[in-house]
Tab-separated table of C-alpha atoms and ligand atoms in Angstrom:
chain	number	residue	atom	x	y	z
D	182	MET	CA	61.849	-132.569	-26.325
D	183	ARG	CA	63.068	-129.243	-25.091
D	184	LEU	CA	61.096	-126.981	-23.770
D	185	ILE	CA	62.991	-123.902	-24.966
D	186	PRO	CA	66.450	-123.847	-26.285
D	187	ARG	CA	68.826	-123.630	-23.353
D	188	ASP	CA	70.378	-120.102	-24.546
D	189	ALA	CA	66.647	-118.855	-24.774
D	190	SER	CA	66.120	-116.390	-21.452
D	191	ILE	CA	63.594	-116.677	-18.925
D	192	VAL	CA	61.119	-114.407	-17.103
D	193	VAL	CA	59.579	-115.749	-13.932
D	194	LEU	CA	56.508	-113.923	-12.519
D	195	THR	CA	55.679	-114.535	-8.895
D	196	GLY	CA	52.620	-113.942	-6.674
D	197	ALA	CA	51.164	-114.531	-3.287
D	198	GLY	CA	50.934	-118.144	-3.817
D	199	ILE	CA	54.442	-118.890	-4.001
D	200	SER	CA	54.772	-117.885	0.032
D	201	ARG	CA	51.720	-119.505	0.741
D	202	GLU	CA	53.140	-122.528	2.082
D	203	SER	CA	55.846	-120.975	4.051
D	204	GLY	CA	52.887	-119.418	6.222
D	205	LEU	CA	51.824	-116.111	4.514
D	206	ALA	CA	48.543	-115.021	3.417
D	207	THR	CA	47.702	-114.548	-0.292
D	208	PHE	CA	45.530	-111.521	-1.349
D	209	ARG	CA	42.383	-113.128	-2.978
D	210	ASP	CA	41.756	-116.399	-1.534
D	211	ALA	CA	38.978	-117.051	1.126
D	212	ASP	CA	41.443	-116.533	3.762
D	213	GLY	CA	43.231	-113.780	1.914
D	214	ILE	CA	44.252	-110.314	3.605
D	215	TRP	CA	41.631	-108.616	1.198
D	216	ALA	CA	38.764	-110.832	2.963
D	217	LYS	CA	39.811	-109.131	6.102
D	218	VAL	CA	40.864	-105.571	5.526
D	219	ARG	CA	39.833	-103.221	2.667
D	220	ILE	CA	42.146	-101.933	0.030
D	221	GLU	CA	41.165	-98.554	0.218
D	222	ASP	CA	41.783	-98.410	3.862
D	223	VAL	CA	45.303	-99.547	3.866
D	224	ALA	CA	46.780	-99.822	0.522
D	225	THR	CA	46.410	-96.355	-1.216
D	226	PRO	CA	48.277	-93.068	-0.964
D	227	GLU	CA	44.697	-91.569	0.084
D	228	ALA	CA	44.410	-94.226	2.871
D	229	PHE	CA	47.928	-93.159	3.991
D	230	ALA	CA	47.145	-89.529	3.795
D	231	ARG	CA	43.958	-89.855	5.881
D	232	ASP	CA	45.092	-92.442	8.661
D	233	PRO	CA	48.849	-92.772	8.313
D	234	ALA	CA	48.617	-94.633	11.619
D	235	ARG	CA	46.272	-97.261	10.175
D	236	VAL	CA	48.363	-98.029	7.042
D	237	HIS	CA	51.656	-98.213	9.258
D	238	ALA	CA	50.054	-100.679	11.927
D	239	PHE	CA	48.844	-103.165	8.576
D	240	TYR	CA	52.399	-102.985	7.416
D	241	ASN	CA	54.016	-103.193	10.882
D	242	ALA	CA	52.107	-106.245	11.218
D	243	ARG	CA	53.272	-107.740	7.736
D	244	ARG	CA	56.879	-106.784	8.409
D	245	ARG	CA	56.701	-108.391	11.538
D	246	GLN	CA	55.361	-111.827	10.169
D	247	ILE	CA	58.513	-111.756	7.609
D	248	THR	CA	60.934	-111.706	10.886
D	249	ASP	CA	59.116	-114.815	12.294
D	250	PRO	CA	61.727	-117.623	12.235
D	251	HIS	CA	58.785	-119.923	11.349
D	252	VAL	CA	58.276	-117.984	7.901
D	253	GLN	CA	61.199	-119.552	5.693
D	254	PRO	CA	61.677	-119.873	1.951
D	255	ASN	CA	60.013	-122.885	0.897
D	256	ALA	CA	60.882	-125.399	-1.968
D	257	ALA	CA	59.355	-123.446	-4.541
D	258	HIS	CA	61.282	-120.293	-3.743
D	259	HIS	CA	64.485	-122.552	-3.744
D	260	ALA	CA	63.796	-124.075	-6.985
D	261	VAL	CA	63.153	-120.702	-8.434
D	262	ALA	CA	66.629	-119.551	-7.157
D	263	ARG	CA	68.333	-122.745	-8.599
D	264	LEU	CA	67.075	-121.811	-12.069
D	265	SER	CA	68.356	-118.226	-11.777
D	266	HIS	CA	71.950	-119.429	-11.121
D	267	ASP	CA	71.533	-122.529	-13.278
D	268	TRP	CA	69.737	-121.666	-16.850
D	269	PRO	CA	72.510	-120.752	-19.340
D	270	GLY	CA	70.023	-118.489	-20.964
D	271	GLY	CA	69.515	-116.158	-18.121
D	272	VAL	CA	66.500	-115.785	-15.652
D	273	THR	CA	64.804	-112.598	-14.815
D	274	VAL	CA	62.432	-113.079	-11.670
D	275	VAL	CA	59.926	-110.527	-11.010
D	276	THR	CA	57.946	-110.666	-8.015
D	277	GLN	CA	54.911	-108.796	-6.788
D	278	ASN	CA	55.304	-110.097	-3.576
D	279	VAL	CA	56.539	-107.706	-0.942
D	280	ASP	CA	58.297	-110.306	1.601
D	281	ASP	CA	61.719	-111.582	1.511
D	282	LEU	CA	61.681	-114.986	0.841
D	283	HIS	CA	62.870	-114.985	-2.776
D	284	ASP	CA	66.006	-112.596	-1.358
D	285	ARG	CA	66.385	-115.223	1.368
D	286	ALA	CA	66.458	-118.149	-1.103
D	287	GLY	CA	69.679	-116.564	-2.389
D	288	THR	CA	67.611	-115.887	-6.137
D	289	ALA	CA	69.858	-113.908	-8.698
D	290	ASN	CA	68.266	-110.953	-10.753
D	291	LEU	CA	65.390	-110.434	-8.890
D	292	ILE	CA	63.129	-107.595	-9.252
D	293	HIS	CA	60.541	-106.543	-6.645
D	294	MET	CA	57.910	-104.825	-8.962
D	295	HIS	CA	55.670	-104.066	-5.758
D	296	GLY	CA	58.702	-102.759	-3.324
D	297	GLU	CA	59.691	-104.399	-0.139
D	298	LEU	CA	58.396	-104.914	3.470
D	299	ALA	CA	62.154	-105.124	4.530
D	300	LYS	CA	62.594	-101.501	3.078
D	301	ALA	CA	61.325	-97.827	4.062
D	302	ARG	CA	61.305	-94.961	2.216
D	303	CYS	CA	61.343	-91.049	3.371
D	304	ARG	CA	58.923	-89.128	1.194
D	305	LEU	CA	60.468	-86.077	2.168
D	306	CYS	CA	64.170	-86.760	1.198
D	307	GLY	CA	63.689	-89.898	-1.238
D	308	ALA	CA	66.046	-91.997	0.814
D	309	VAL	CA	65.249	-95.551	0.733
D	310	MET	CA	66.586	-97.997	3.395
D	311	PRO	CA	66.621	-101.289	4.711
D	312	TRP	CA	63.895	-101.306	7.581
D	313	ARG	CA	63.265	-104.079	10.269
D	314	GLU	CA	61.626	-102.252	12.621
D	315	ASP	CA	57.983	-101.005	13.041
D	316	LEU	CA	57.301	-97.352	11.408
D	317	SER	CA	55.189	-94.494	12.811
D	318	VAL	CA	54.223	-90.997	12.031
D	319	GLU	CA	57.175	-90.120	14.587
D	320	THR	CA	59.879	-92.122	13.155
D	321	PRO	CA	62.483	-89.601	12.033
D	322	CYS	CA	64.384	-90.313	8.434
D	323	PRO	CA	67.761	-91.607	9.315
D	324	SER	CA	68.745	-89.691	6.484
D	325	CYS	CA	67.312	-86.306	6.437
D	326	GLY	CA	66.373	-86.369	10.059
D	327	GLN	CA	62.818	-85.104	9.356
D	328	ALA	CA	60.144	-86.673	10.822
D	329	GLY	CA	56.330	-87.441	9.368
D	330	GLY	CA	57.583	-88.588	5.931
D	331	MET	CA	58.568	-92.205	6.635
D	332	ARG	CA	56.451	-94.786	4.615
D	333	PRO	CA	56.879	-98.572	3.801
D	334	HIS	CA	58.476	-99.192	0.553
D	335	VAL	CA	55.782	-100.850	-1.156
D	336	VAL	CA	53.854	-99.978	-4.147
D	337	TRP	CA	50.160	-99.047	-3.197
D	338	PHE	CA	47.260	-98.927	-5.545
D	339	GLY	CA	47.356	-96.217	-8.045
D	340	GLU	CA	51.072	-95.805	-7.924
D	341	MET	CA	53.556	-96.872	-10.253
D	342	PRO	CA	55.328	-100.321	-10.225
D	343	LEU	CA	59.121	-100.252	-9.904
D	344	ALA	CA	61.523	-101.132	-12.561
D	345	MET	CA	58.787	-101.047	-15.504
D	346	GLU	CA	61.703	-100.364	-18.047
D	347	GLN	CA	63.810	-103.166	-16.866
D	348	ILE	CA	60.672	-105.779	-16.838
D	349	GLY	CA	59.665	-104.630	-20.428
D	350	ALA	CA	63.257	-105.128	-21.622
D	351	ALA	CA	63.457	-108.788	-20.111
D	352	LEU	CA	59.813	-109.304	-21.542
D	353	ASP	CA	61.009	-108.385	-24.924
D	354	ARG	CA	63.734	-110.774	-25.094
D	355	CYS	CA	62.512	-113.750	-23.433
D	356	GLY	CA	61.905	-117.158	-24.806
D	357	LEU	CA	60.136	-118.485	-22.057
D	358	PHE	CA	57.495	-116.625	-19.415
D	359	VAL	CA	56.406	-118.649	-16.023
D	360	SER	CA	53.947	-117.069	-13.930
D	361	ILE	CA	53.727	-118.844	-10.321
D	362	GLY	CA	51.140	-118.136	-7.912
D	363	THR	CA	49.167	-115.208	-8.972
D	364	SER	CA	45.595	-114.733	-9.454
D	365	GLY	CA	45.888	-112.567	-12.565
D	366	ALA	CA	43.875	-109.880	-11.427
D	367	VAL	CA	46.169	-106.811	-10.949
D	368	TYR	CA	47.550	-105.054	-13.752
D	369	PRO	CA	50.539	-104.236	-15.251
D	370	ALA	CA	51.626	-107.762	-14.061
D	371	ALA	CA	48.450	-109.568	-15.173
D	372	GLY	CA	48.982	-108.386	-18.596
D	373	PHE	CA	52.587	-109.736	-19.126
D	374	VAL	CA	51.543	-112.940	-20.681
D	375	ALA	CA	49.333	-111.154	-23.435
D	376	GLU	CA	52.408	-109.013	-23.995
D	377	VAL	CA	54.712	-111.948	-24.784
D	378	ARG	CA	52.165	-114.496	-26.081
D	379	GLY	CA	53.055	-115.821	-29.371
D	380	ARG	CA	56.963	-115.177	-29.318
D	381	ALA	CA	57.541	-117.129	-26.251
D	382	ARG	CA	56.161	-120.132	-24.680
D	383	THR	CA	54.230	-119.377	-21.626
D	384	VAL	CA	53.508	-121.411	-18.770
D	385	GLU	CA	51.197	-120.999	-15.682
D	386	LEU	CA	52.121	-123.162	-12.223
D	387	ASN	CA	49.260	-122.096	-9.749
D	388	LEU	CA	46.772	-123.893	-7.240
D	389	GLU	CA	43.789	-123.107	-9.698
D	390	PRO	CA	43.263	-121.690	-13.043
D	391	SER	CA	44.097	-117.730	-12.795
D	392	GLU	CA	41.815	-115.387	-14.672
D	393	GLY	CA	44.103	-115.450	-17.430
D	394	SER	CA	44.629	-119.019	-17.492
D	395	HIS	CA	43.441	-119.519	-20.983
D	396	LEU	CA	46.153	-117.226	-22.510
D	397	PHE	CA	48.859	-119.679	-21.393
D	398	ASP	CA	50.149	-122.235	-23.709
D	399	GLU	CA	50.444	-124.643	-20.841
D	400	ALA	CA	49.106	-124.613	-17.138
D	401	ILE	CA	49.922	-126.964	-14.360
D	402	HIS	CA	47.703	-126.767	-11.481
D	403	GLY	CA	48.688	-127.614	-7.837
D	404	ARG	CA	50.713	-126.503	-4.829
D	405	ALA	CA	53.939	-124.390	-5.547
D	406	THR	CA	56.210	-126.835	-3.264
D	407	GLU	CA	55.273	-129.554	-5.575
D	408	VAL	CA	54.808	-128.081	-8.956
D	409	VAL	CA	57.487	-125.764	-9.254
D	410	PRO	CA	60.437	-127.864	-8.395
D	411	ALA	CA	58.912	-130.519	-10.777
D	412	PHE	CA	58.793	-127.962	-13.341
D	413	VAL	CA	62.253	-126.812	-12.895
D	414	ALA	CA	63.673	-130.434	-12.914
D	415	ARG	CA	62.072	-130.767	-16.262
D	416	LEU	CA	63.374	-127.690	-17.568
D	417	MET	CA	66.718	-128.329	-16.610
D	418	GLY	CA	66.609	-131.705	-18.278
A	267	APR	N1	50.631	-123.017	-4.806
A	267	APR	C1	50.289	-122.105	-5.722
A	267	APR	N2	49.329	-121.358	-5.919
A	267	APR	C2	48.522	-120.820	-4.913
A	267	APR	C3	49.072	-121.457	-3.674
A	267	APR	C4	49.978	-122.870	-3.421
A	267	APR	N3	49.965	-123.169	-2.088
A	267	APR	N4	48.040	-120.906	-2.519
A	267	APR	C5	47.394	-120.059	-3.404
A	267	APR	N5	47.624	-119.938	-4.715
A	267	APR	C6	47.295	-119.201	-5.625
A	267	APR	C7	45.643	-118.876	-5.527
A	267	APR	O1	45.087	-119.991	-6.070
A	267	APR	C8	45.640	-117.245	-6.612
A	267	APR	O2	45.197	-117.673	-7.591
A	267	APR	O3	48.050	-117.952	-5.609
A	267	APR	C9	47.149	-116.775	-6.161
A	267	APR	C10	47.346	-115.781	-5.395
A	267	APR	O4	46.464	-114.638	-5.784
A	267	APR	P1	46.358	-113.382	-5.268
A	267	APR	O5	45.770	-113.774	-3.815
A	267	APR	O6	45.659	-112.546	-5.711
A	267	APR	O7	48.035	-112.779	-5.112
A	267	APR	P2	48.471	-112.217	-6.184
A	267	APR	O8	48.192	-112.089	-7.600
A	267	APR	O9	49.945	-112.047	-6.077
A	267	APR	O10	48.452	-110.388	-6.098
A	267	APR	C11	48.788	-109.408	-6.941
A	267	APR	O11	47.466	-107.838	-5.661
A	267	APR	O12	47.110	-106.822	-3.643
A	267	APR	C12	47.838	-106.510	-4.502
A	267	APR	O13	49.951	-105.745	-4.367
A	267	APR	C13	49.391	-107.206	-4.194
A	267	APR	O14	51.152	-108.223	-5.230
A	267	APR	C14	49.754	-108.289	-4.879
A	267	APR	C15	48.892	-108.436	-5.959
């Protein structure tokens, strides 16, 4: 039996777990980022106001990781990209990840709801631009020329995630919601399953049951590089 009709649209939500096997750390696992640094020291607007150099250093290190030639999209990113191009009903891929692995896998219709490490933003003029280098408090904005306003184009705790209207519209019309590699600890993304539940089929693909695992119609637990390609193959039938 088909999981959903081929003309029904799909929303795929991804989190740090999909990039783990590409060599990037998750946040809340035992070896995760939040076991080593405190959120309130590096990932809030208050932290940036208090100690911008520290916040820049944290994101500079993470930005350097995604330019490491060993960090490449894995089989799960490629399977999601394939689905995004081939599913007749259309797919919206919403990622909480600030890495660029979905982009590099060639994913269509991708939304970075928590921003992107590979972009910088000027707080003074609002310009958003591709960025590969380290940032510092002295970095001048290429657009307005002023220094002191450049920040990573990432969403910090206490800030509004990006493209929420577009995401809401995709959730409203989807027939299938698939959550991949996310612990379900951070809202609003953690609330998407409850939003669509009852009118769309919901599937979780994660290494272990997430906090909201019981809200899904189906949960498949295993490594992303194994369970995601298998699930996409089953969907495409
Ligand atoms: N395959 C599949 N899932 C995995 C794998 C893997 N190889 N490795 C780990 N996981 C799972 C973990 O079991 C965990 O449930 O991925 C999930 C990662 O959860 P978090 O570390 O909490 O990451 P995420 O859900 O993306 O965090 C959400 O929190 O700090 C913020 O802004 C940050 O976007 C991030 C948000």
